[in-house]
Coordinates of C-alpha atoms and ligand atoms in Angstrom, one line a residue:
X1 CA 0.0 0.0 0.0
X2 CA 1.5 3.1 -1.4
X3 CA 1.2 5.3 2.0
X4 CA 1.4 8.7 0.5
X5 CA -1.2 8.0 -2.1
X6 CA -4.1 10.0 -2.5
X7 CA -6.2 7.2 -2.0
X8 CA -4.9 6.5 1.2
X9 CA -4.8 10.0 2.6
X10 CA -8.8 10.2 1.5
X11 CA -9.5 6.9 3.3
X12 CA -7.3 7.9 6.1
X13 CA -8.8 11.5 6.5
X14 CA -12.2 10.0 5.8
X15 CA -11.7 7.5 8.7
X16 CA -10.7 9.7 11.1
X17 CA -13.5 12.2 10.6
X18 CA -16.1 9.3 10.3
X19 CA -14.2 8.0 13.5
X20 CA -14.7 11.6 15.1
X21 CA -18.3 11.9 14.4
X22 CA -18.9 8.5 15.7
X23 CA -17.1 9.4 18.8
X24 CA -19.1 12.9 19.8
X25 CA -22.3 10.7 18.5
X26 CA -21.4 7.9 21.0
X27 CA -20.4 10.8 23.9
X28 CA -23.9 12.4 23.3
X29 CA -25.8 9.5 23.3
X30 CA -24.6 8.6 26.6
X31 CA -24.6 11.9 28.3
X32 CA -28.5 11.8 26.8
X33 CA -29.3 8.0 27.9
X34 CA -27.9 9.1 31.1
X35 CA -29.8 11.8 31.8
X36 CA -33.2 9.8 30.5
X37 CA -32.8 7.4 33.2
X38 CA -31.5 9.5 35.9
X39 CA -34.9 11.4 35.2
X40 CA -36.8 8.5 34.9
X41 CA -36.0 6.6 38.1
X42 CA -36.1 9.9 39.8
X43 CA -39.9 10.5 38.5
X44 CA -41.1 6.3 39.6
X45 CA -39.3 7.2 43.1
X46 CA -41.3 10.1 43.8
X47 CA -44.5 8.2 42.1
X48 CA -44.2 5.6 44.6
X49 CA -43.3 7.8 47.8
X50 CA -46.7 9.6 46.6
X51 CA -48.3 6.3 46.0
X52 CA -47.3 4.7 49.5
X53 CA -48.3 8.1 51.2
X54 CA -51.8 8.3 49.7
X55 CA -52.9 4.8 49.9
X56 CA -51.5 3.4 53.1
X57 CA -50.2 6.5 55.1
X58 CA -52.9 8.5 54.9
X59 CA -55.1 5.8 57.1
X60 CA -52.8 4.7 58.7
X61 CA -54.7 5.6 62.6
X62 CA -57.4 3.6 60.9
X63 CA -55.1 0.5 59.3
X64 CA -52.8 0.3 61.6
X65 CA -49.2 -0.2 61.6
X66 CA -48.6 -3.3 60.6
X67 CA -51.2 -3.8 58.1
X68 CA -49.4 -0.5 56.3
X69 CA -46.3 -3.1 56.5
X70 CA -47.6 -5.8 54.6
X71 CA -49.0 -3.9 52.1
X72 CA -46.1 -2.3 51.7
X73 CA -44.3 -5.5 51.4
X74 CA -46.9 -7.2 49.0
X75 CA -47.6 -4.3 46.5
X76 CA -43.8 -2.9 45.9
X77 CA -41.7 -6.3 46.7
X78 CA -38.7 -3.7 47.4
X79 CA -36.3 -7.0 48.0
X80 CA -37.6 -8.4 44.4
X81 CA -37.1 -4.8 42.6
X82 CA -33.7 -3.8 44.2
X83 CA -35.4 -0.9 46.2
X84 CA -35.2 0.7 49.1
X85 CA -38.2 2.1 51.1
X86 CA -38.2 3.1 54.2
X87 CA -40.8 5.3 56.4
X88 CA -40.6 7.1 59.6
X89 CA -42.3 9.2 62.2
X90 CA -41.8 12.5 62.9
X91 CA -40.1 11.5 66.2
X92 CA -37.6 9.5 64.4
X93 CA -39.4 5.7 65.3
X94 CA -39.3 4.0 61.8
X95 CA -42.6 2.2 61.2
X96 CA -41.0 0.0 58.2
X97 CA -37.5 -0.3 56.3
X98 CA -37.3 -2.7 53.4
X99 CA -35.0 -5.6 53.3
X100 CA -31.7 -6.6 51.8
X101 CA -32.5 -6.7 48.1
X102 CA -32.5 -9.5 46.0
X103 CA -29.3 -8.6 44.5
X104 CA -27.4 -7.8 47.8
X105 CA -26.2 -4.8 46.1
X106 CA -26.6 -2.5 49.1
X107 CA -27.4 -2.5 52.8
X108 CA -30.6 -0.8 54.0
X109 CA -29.7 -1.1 57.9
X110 CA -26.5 1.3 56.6
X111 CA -28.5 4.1 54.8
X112 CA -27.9 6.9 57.3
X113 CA -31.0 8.0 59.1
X114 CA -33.0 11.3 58.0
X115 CA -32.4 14.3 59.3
X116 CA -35.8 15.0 61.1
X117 CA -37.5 16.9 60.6
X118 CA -37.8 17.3 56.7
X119 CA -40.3 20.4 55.8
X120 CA -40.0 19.5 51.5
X121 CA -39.9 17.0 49.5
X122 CA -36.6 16.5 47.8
X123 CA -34.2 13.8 46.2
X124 CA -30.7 13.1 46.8
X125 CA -27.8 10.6 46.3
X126 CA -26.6 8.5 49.3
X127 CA -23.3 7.2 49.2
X128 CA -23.0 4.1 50.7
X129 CA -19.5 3.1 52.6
X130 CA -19.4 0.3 50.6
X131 CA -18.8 2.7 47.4
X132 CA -22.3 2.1 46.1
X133 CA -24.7 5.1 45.3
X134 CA -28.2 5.4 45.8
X135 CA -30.3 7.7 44.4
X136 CA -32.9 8.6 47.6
X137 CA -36.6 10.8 47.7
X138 CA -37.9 11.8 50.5
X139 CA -41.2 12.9 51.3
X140 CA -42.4 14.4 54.1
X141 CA -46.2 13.3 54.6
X142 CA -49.2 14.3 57.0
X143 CA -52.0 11.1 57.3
X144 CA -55.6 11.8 57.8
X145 CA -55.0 12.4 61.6
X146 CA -52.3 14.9 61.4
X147 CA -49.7 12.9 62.3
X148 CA -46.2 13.2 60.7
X149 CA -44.6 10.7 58.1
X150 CA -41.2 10.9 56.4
X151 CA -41.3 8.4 53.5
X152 CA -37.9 7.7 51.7
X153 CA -37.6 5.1 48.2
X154 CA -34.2 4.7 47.0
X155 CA -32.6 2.8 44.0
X156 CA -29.1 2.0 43.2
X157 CA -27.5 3.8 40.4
X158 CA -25.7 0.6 39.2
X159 CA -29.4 0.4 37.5
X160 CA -28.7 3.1 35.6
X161 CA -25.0 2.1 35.0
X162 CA -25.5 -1.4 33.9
X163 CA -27.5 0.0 31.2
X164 CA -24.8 2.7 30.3
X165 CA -22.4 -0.2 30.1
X166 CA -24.2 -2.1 27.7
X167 CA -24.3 0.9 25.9
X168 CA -20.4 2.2 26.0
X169 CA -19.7 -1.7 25.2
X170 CA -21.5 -1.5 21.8
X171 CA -20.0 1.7 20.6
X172 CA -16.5 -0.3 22.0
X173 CA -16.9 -2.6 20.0
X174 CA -18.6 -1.2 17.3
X175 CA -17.1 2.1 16.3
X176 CA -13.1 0.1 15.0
X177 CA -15.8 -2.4 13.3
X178 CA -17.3 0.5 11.6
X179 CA -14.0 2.2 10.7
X180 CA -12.6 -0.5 9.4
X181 CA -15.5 -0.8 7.1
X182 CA -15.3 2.1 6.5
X183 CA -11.5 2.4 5.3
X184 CA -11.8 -1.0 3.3
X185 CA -14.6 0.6 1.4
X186 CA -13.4 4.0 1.0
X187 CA -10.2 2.6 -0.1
X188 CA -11.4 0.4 -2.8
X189 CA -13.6 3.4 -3.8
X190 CA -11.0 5.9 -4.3
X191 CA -9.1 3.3 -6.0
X192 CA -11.6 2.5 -8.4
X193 CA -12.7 6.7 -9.1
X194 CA -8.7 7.5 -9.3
X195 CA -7.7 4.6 -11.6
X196 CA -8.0 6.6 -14.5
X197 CA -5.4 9.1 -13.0
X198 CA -2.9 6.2 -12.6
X199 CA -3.6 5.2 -16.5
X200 CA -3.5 8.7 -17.4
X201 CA 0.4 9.3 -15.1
X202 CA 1.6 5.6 -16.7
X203 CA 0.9 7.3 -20.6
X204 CA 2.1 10.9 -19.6
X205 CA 5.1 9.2 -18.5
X206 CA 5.5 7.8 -21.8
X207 CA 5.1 10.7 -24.1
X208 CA 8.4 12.5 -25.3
X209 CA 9.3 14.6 -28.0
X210 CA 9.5 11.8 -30.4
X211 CA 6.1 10.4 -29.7
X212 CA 4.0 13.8 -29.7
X213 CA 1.3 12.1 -31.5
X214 CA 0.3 9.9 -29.1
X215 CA -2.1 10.8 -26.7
X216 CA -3.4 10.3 -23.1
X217 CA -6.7 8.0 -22.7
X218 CA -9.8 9.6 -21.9
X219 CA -12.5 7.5 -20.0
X220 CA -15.6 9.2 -21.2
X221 CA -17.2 10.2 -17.6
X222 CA -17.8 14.1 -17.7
X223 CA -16.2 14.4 -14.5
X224 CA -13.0 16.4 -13.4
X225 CA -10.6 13.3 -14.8
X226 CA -12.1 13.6 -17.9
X227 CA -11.7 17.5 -18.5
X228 CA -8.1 17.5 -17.7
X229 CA -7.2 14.3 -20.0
X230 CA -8.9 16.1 -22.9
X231 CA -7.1 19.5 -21.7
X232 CA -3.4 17.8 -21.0
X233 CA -4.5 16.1 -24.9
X234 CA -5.1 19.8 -26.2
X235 CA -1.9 20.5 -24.8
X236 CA 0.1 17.8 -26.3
X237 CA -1.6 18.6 -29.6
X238 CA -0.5 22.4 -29.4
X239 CA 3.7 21.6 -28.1
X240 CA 3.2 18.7 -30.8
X241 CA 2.1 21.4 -33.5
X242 CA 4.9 23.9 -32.4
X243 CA 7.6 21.2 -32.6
X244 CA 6.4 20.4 -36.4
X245 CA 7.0 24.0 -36.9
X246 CA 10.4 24.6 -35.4
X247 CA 11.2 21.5 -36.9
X248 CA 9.7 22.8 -40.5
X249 CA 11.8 26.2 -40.0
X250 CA 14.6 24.6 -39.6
X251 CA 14.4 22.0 -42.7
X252 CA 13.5 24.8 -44.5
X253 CA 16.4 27.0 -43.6
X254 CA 19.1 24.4 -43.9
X255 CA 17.5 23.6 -47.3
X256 CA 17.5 27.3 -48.2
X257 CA 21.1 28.0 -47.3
X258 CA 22.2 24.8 -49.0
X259 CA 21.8 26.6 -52.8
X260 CA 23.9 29.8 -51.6
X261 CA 26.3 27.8 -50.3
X262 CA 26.7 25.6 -53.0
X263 CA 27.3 28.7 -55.5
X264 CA 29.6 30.0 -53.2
X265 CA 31.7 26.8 -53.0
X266 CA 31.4 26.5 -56.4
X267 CA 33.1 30.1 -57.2
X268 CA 35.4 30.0 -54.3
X269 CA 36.8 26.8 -55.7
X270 CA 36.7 28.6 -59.9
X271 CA 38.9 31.8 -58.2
X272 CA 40.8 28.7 -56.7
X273 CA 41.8 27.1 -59.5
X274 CA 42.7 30.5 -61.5
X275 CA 44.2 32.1 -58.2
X276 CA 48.0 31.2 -59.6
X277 CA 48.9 35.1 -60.6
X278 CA 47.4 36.2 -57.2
X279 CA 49.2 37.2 -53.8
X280 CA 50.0 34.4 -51.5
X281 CA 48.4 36.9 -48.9
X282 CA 44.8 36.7 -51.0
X283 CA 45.1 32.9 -52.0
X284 CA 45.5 32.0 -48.4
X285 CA 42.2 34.0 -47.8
X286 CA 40.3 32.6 -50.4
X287 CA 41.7 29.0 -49.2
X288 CA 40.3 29.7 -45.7
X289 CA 37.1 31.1 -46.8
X290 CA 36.8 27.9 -49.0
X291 CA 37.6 26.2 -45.6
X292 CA 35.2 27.8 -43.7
X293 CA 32.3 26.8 -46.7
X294 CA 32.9 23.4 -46.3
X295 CA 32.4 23.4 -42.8
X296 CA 28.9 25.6 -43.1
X297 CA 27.9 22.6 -45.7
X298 CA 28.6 20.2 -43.5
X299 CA 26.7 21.7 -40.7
X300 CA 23.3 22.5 -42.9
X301 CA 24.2 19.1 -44.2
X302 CA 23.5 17.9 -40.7
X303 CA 20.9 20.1 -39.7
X304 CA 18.5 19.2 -42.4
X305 CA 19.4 15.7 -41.8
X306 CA 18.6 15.9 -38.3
X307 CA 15.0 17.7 -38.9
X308 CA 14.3 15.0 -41.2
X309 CA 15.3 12.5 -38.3
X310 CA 12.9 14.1 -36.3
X311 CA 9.9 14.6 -38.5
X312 CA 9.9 10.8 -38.6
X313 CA 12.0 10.2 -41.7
X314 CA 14.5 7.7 -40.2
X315 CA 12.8 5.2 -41.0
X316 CA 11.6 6.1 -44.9
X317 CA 12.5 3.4 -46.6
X318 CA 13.0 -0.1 -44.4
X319 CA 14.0 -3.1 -46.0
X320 CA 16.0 -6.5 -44.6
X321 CA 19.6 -5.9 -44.9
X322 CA 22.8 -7.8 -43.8
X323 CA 24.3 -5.6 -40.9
X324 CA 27.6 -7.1 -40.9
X325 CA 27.8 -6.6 -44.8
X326 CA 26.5 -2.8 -43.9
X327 CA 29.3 -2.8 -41.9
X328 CA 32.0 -4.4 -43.6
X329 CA 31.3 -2.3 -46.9
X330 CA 31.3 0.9 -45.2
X331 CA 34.8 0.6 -43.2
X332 CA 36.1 -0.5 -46.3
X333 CA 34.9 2.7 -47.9
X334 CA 36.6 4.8 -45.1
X335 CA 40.0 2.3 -44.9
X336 CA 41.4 5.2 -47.0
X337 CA 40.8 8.0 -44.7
X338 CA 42.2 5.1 -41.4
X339 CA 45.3 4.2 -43.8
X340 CA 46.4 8.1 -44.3
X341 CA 46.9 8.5 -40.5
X342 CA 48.3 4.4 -40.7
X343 CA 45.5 3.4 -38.1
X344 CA 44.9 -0.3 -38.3
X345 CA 41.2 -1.1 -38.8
X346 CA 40.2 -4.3 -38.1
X347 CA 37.0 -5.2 -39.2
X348 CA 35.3 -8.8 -37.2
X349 CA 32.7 -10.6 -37.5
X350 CA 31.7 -13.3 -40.5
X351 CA 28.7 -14.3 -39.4
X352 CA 25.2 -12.1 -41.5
X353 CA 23.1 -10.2 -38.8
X354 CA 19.6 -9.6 -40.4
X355 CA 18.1 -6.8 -39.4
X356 CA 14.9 -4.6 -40.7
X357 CA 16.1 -0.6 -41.3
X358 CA 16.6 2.3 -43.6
X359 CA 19.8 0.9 -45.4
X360 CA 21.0 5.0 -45.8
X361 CA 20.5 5.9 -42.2
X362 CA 22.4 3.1 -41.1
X363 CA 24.8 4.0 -42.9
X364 CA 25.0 7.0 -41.5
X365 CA 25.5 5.5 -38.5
X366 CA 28.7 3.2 -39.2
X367 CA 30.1 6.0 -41.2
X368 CA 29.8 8.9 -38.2
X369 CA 30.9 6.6 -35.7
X370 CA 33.9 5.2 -37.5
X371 CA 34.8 8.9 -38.6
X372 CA 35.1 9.7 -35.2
X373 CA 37.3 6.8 -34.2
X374 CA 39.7 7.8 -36.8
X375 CA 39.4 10.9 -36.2
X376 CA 39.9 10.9 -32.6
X377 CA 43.0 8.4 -32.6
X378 CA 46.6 9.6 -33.1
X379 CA 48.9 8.0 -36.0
X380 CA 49.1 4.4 -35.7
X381 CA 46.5 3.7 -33.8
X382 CA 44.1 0.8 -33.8
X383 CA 40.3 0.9 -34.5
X384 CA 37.6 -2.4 -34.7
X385 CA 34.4 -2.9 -35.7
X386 CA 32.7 -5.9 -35.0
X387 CA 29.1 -6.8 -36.0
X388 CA 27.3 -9.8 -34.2
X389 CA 24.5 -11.0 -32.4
X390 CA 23.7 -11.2 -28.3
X391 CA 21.0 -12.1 -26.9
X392 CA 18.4 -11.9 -29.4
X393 CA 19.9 -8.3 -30.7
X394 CA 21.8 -7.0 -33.6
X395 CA 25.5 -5.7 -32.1
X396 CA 27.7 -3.4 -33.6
X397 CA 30.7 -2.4 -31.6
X398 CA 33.2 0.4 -32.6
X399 CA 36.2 0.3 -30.7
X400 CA 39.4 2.9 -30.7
X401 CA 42.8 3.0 -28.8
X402 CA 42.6 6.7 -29.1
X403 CA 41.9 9.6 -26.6
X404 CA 39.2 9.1 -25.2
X405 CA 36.3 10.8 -23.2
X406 CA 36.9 12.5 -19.7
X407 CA 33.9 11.2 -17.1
X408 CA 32.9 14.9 -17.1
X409 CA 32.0 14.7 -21.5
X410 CA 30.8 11.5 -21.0
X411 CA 26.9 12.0 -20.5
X412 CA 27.0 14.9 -23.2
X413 CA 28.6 13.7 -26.2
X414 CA 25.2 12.7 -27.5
X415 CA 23.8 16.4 -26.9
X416 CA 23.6 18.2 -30.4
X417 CA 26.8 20.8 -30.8
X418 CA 29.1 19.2 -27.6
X419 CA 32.4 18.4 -28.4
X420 CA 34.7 17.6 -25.6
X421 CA 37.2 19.7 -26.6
X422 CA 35.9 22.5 -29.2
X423 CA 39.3 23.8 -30.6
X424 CA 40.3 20.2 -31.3
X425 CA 37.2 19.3 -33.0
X426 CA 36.7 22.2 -34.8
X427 CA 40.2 22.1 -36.3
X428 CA 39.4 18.8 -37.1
X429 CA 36.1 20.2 -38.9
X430 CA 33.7 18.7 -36.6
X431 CA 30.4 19.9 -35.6
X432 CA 29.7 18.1 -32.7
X433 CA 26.2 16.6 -34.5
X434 CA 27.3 13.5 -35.6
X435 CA 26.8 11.6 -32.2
X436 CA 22.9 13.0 -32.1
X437 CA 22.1 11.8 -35.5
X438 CA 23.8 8.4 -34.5
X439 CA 21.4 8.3 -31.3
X440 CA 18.1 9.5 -33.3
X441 CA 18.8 6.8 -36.2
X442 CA 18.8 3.8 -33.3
X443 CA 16.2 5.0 -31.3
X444 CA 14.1 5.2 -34.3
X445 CA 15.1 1.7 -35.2
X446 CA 13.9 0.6 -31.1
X447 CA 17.2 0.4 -30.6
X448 CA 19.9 2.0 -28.2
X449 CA 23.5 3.4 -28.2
X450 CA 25.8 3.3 -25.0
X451 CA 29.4 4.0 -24.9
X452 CA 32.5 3.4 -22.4
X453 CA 35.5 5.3 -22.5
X454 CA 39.1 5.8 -20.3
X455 CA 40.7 8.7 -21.2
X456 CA 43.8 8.7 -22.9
X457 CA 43.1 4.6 -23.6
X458 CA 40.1 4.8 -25.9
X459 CA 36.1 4.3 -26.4
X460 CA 34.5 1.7 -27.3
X461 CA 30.5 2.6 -28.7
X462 CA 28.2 -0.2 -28.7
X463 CA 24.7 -0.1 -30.9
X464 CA 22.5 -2.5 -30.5
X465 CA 18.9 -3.3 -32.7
X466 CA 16.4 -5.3 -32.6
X467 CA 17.1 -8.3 -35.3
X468 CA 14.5 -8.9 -38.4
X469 CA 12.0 -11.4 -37.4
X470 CA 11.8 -14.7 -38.6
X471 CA 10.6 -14.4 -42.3
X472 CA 8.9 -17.6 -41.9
X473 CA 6.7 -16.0 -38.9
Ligands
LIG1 N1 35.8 7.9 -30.6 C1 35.9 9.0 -29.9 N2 37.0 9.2 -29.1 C2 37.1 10.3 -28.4 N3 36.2 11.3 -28.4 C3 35.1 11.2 -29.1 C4 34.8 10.0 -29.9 N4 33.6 10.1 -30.5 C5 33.1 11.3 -30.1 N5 34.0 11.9 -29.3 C6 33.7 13.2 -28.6 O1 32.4 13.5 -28.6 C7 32.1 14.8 -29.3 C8 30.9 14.7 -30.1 O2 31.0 13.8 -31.2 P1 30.2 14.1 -32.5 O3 30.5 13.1 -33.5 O4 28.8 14.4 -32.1 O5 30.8 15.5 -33.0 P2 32.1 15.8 -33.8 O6 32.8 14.5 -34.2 O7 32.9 16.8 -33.0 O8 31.5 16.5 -35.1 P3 30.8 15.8 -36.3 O9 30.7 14.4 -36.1 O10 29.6 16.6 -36.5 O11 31.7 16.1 -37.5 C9 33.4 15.0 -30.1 O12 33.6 16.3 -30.3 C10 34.5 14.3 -29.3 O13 34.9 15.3 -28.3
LIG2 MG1 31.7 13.0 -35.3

């Protein structure tokens, strides 16, 4: 359970408040039951003070004593119903006192005496010294004759709290019952109503600049979840519409200066040719401004290739092609450029590696990689290329004994315009663009470039591509 969710902060929050609720709910039941049958047993005492005073006191010259006794005894059973009842005459001689109740929960003989004589009716609690409370009304009563009565009917309050502890026992037990319900159920809840969220974060996640037209699903709801996928959509439409246009400006500029530059190349190299009668001073000029053209080419060269990369034209024109023949063909094409600085290329690997690409942009690949590792070894060193398969994938491994790439270039050397060291590279006529076109070829292909280097000892570049299917599949 992912504890800072927002699932499980709902259910938590939801508990707790639920939990809250039920506990003031509980509290003010009690304090209400509590009061109800405080009220209540204080109402039947005084009905039955009343109701002993006006049946049997009243007579009593008439009845006599001890038939007021019975009666007493026979018509309110105090023993049976756990009361007390006692009466007395105004000169303190008690006439009857009920017996120890059924329950034994109190002792009458210890219920201190009245404190004669009593002018008003009025209840009170009696604490007993065995910790027990009783709740006590007293009446003071004139019979018939004139004569003085004081009638007292008490009941324990462990009535009352008996029924209170049935009560605090069922919101014991039931309130973590009812939580608990109520978590499990708000959790599976939440789950279910923020599911699309986690769809929507899992596609979002996936979405980069070379994938702009995919979009984020949309569970058709009408709710909240739905308005921001189809507004985070709108958004990815708009950022995928302005990086088709930076992406158009720049194809079209690179393929605007192209013309230009090719005229200018062109004449440089016709004052060139006819520069012989000229001053050294001028034909070292032009020779550096031809220079300088052939480096601009190269970059627009580049640049268009890389917004063509990127509008999705890596992969123009796939067929089934031998890798290792790729390979093979192309370092033999550039064992001219390795052989004028005597580097030794090696070139490994008999075995054919089918794989499905765009024979021109893989190329590309072999060719920029390999023209680094010539260009970034010193005389008589030693570069390899080696095409095979592992684990299921197509291989190619370029590796050079020349200078390598400190830790610090390392992560940027794919990043369009680094070069680890810019006077070297540019007086080697680099551009640093080669290594991003190598990366956006293979990651078009579903494939993936990684690269290890020691300074001063070399680099080794690996590629690595899917293989063609079986063609009998
Ligand atoms: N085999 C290598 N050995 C040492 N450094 C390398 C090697 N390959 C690339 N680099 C470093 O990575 C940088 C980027 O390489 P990248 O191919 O992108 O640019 P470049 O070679 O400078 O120019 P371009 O390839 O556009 O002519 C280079 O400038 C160089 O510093
Ligand atoms: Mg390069």
């Amino acid at each position: 359970m992912i504890t800072r969710s927002i699932r499980f902060r709902m259910a938590l929050w939801y508990a707790a408040m639920l939990a809250g609720e039920l506990v003031l709910f509980g509290a003010a039941s009690y304090i209400g039951l509590e009061r109800y049958l405080q009220k209540s047993l204080e109402e039947s005492l005084v009905k039955q003070a009343r109701s002993i005073g006006d049946v049997l006191i009243v007579n009593i010259n008439q009845s006599g004593e001890d038939y007021v006794t019975n009666e007493i005894t026979e018509h309110y059973s105090p023993e049976i119903n756990g009361r007390f009842i006692r009466v007395t005459r105004a000169d303190g001689r008690q006439i009857f006192i009920s017996g120890l109740p059924k329950d034994g929960t109190f002792d009458p003989a210890r219920v201190p005496p009245p404190q004669l004589p009593v002018s008003r009716a009025f209840s009170h609690e009696v604490e007993m010294s065995d910790g027990h409370e009783l709740l006590l009304h007293a009446l003071p009563y004139e019979s018939r004759d004139g004569a003085h009565f004081l009638i007292e009917v008490a009941a324990p309050y462990n009535q009352i709290e008996s029924v209170l502890r049935g009560l605090l026992l069922t919101f014991g037990l039931g309130l973590p019952l009812i939580v608990t319900l109520a978590i499990s159920g708000g959790y599976v809840l939440m789950r279910r109503a923020l599911r699309p969220v986690d769809e929507i974060r899992q596609k979002a996640a996936q979405i980069s600049s070379r994938n702009l037209s995919e979009r984020l699903p949309v569970v058709r709801t009408g709710d909240e979840l739905e308005r921001l996928a189809t507004d985070l959509n709108r958004m990815i439409e708009r950022l995928e519409e302005s990086f088709h246009q930076i992406n158009r400006f720049s194809a079209d500029a690179s393929h605007e200066l192209r013309t230009p530059l090719t005229v200018l190349q062109g004449e440089l190299e016709s004052v060139a040719r006819t520069s012989s009668n000229l001053p050294a001073e001028i034909r070292e000029t032009i020779g550096s401004a031809l220079e300088e053209t052939h480096r601009l080419t190269k970059i627009v060269e580049n640049l268009l290739a890389i917004s063509r990369l990127e509008a999705g034209e890596a992969r123009k024109q796939l067929e089934r092609l031998d890798f290792a023949e790729l390979a093979r063909s192309t370092a033999d094409q550039m064992r001219l450029l390795a052989e004028e600085k005597h580097i030794h290329l090696d070139c490994n690997g008999a075995e054919s590696v089918e794989v499905e690409a765009d024979p021109a942009r893989l190329k590309q690949v072999v060719v920029n990689l390999l023209d680094n590792a010539i260009k970034y070894t010193p005389e008589s060193g030693r570069v390899s290329i080696s095409v095979m398969k592992q684990d299921g994938r197509a291989v190619l491994e370029i590796a050079d004994t020349g200078i390598g790439i400190s830790r610090d270039d390392l992560p940027h050397i794919f990043d369009r315009f680094y070069r680890a060291d810019k006077a070297r590279s540019r007086e080697m006529g680099g551009t640093g663009l080669g290594l991003s076109i190598v990366r956006s070829i293979c990651l078009a292909h579903d494939g993936q470039v990684k690269v290890q280097s020691t300074e001063g000892q070399g680099s080794m570049f690996h590629i690595e591509l899917p293989v063609a299917r079986d063609k009998r599949n």
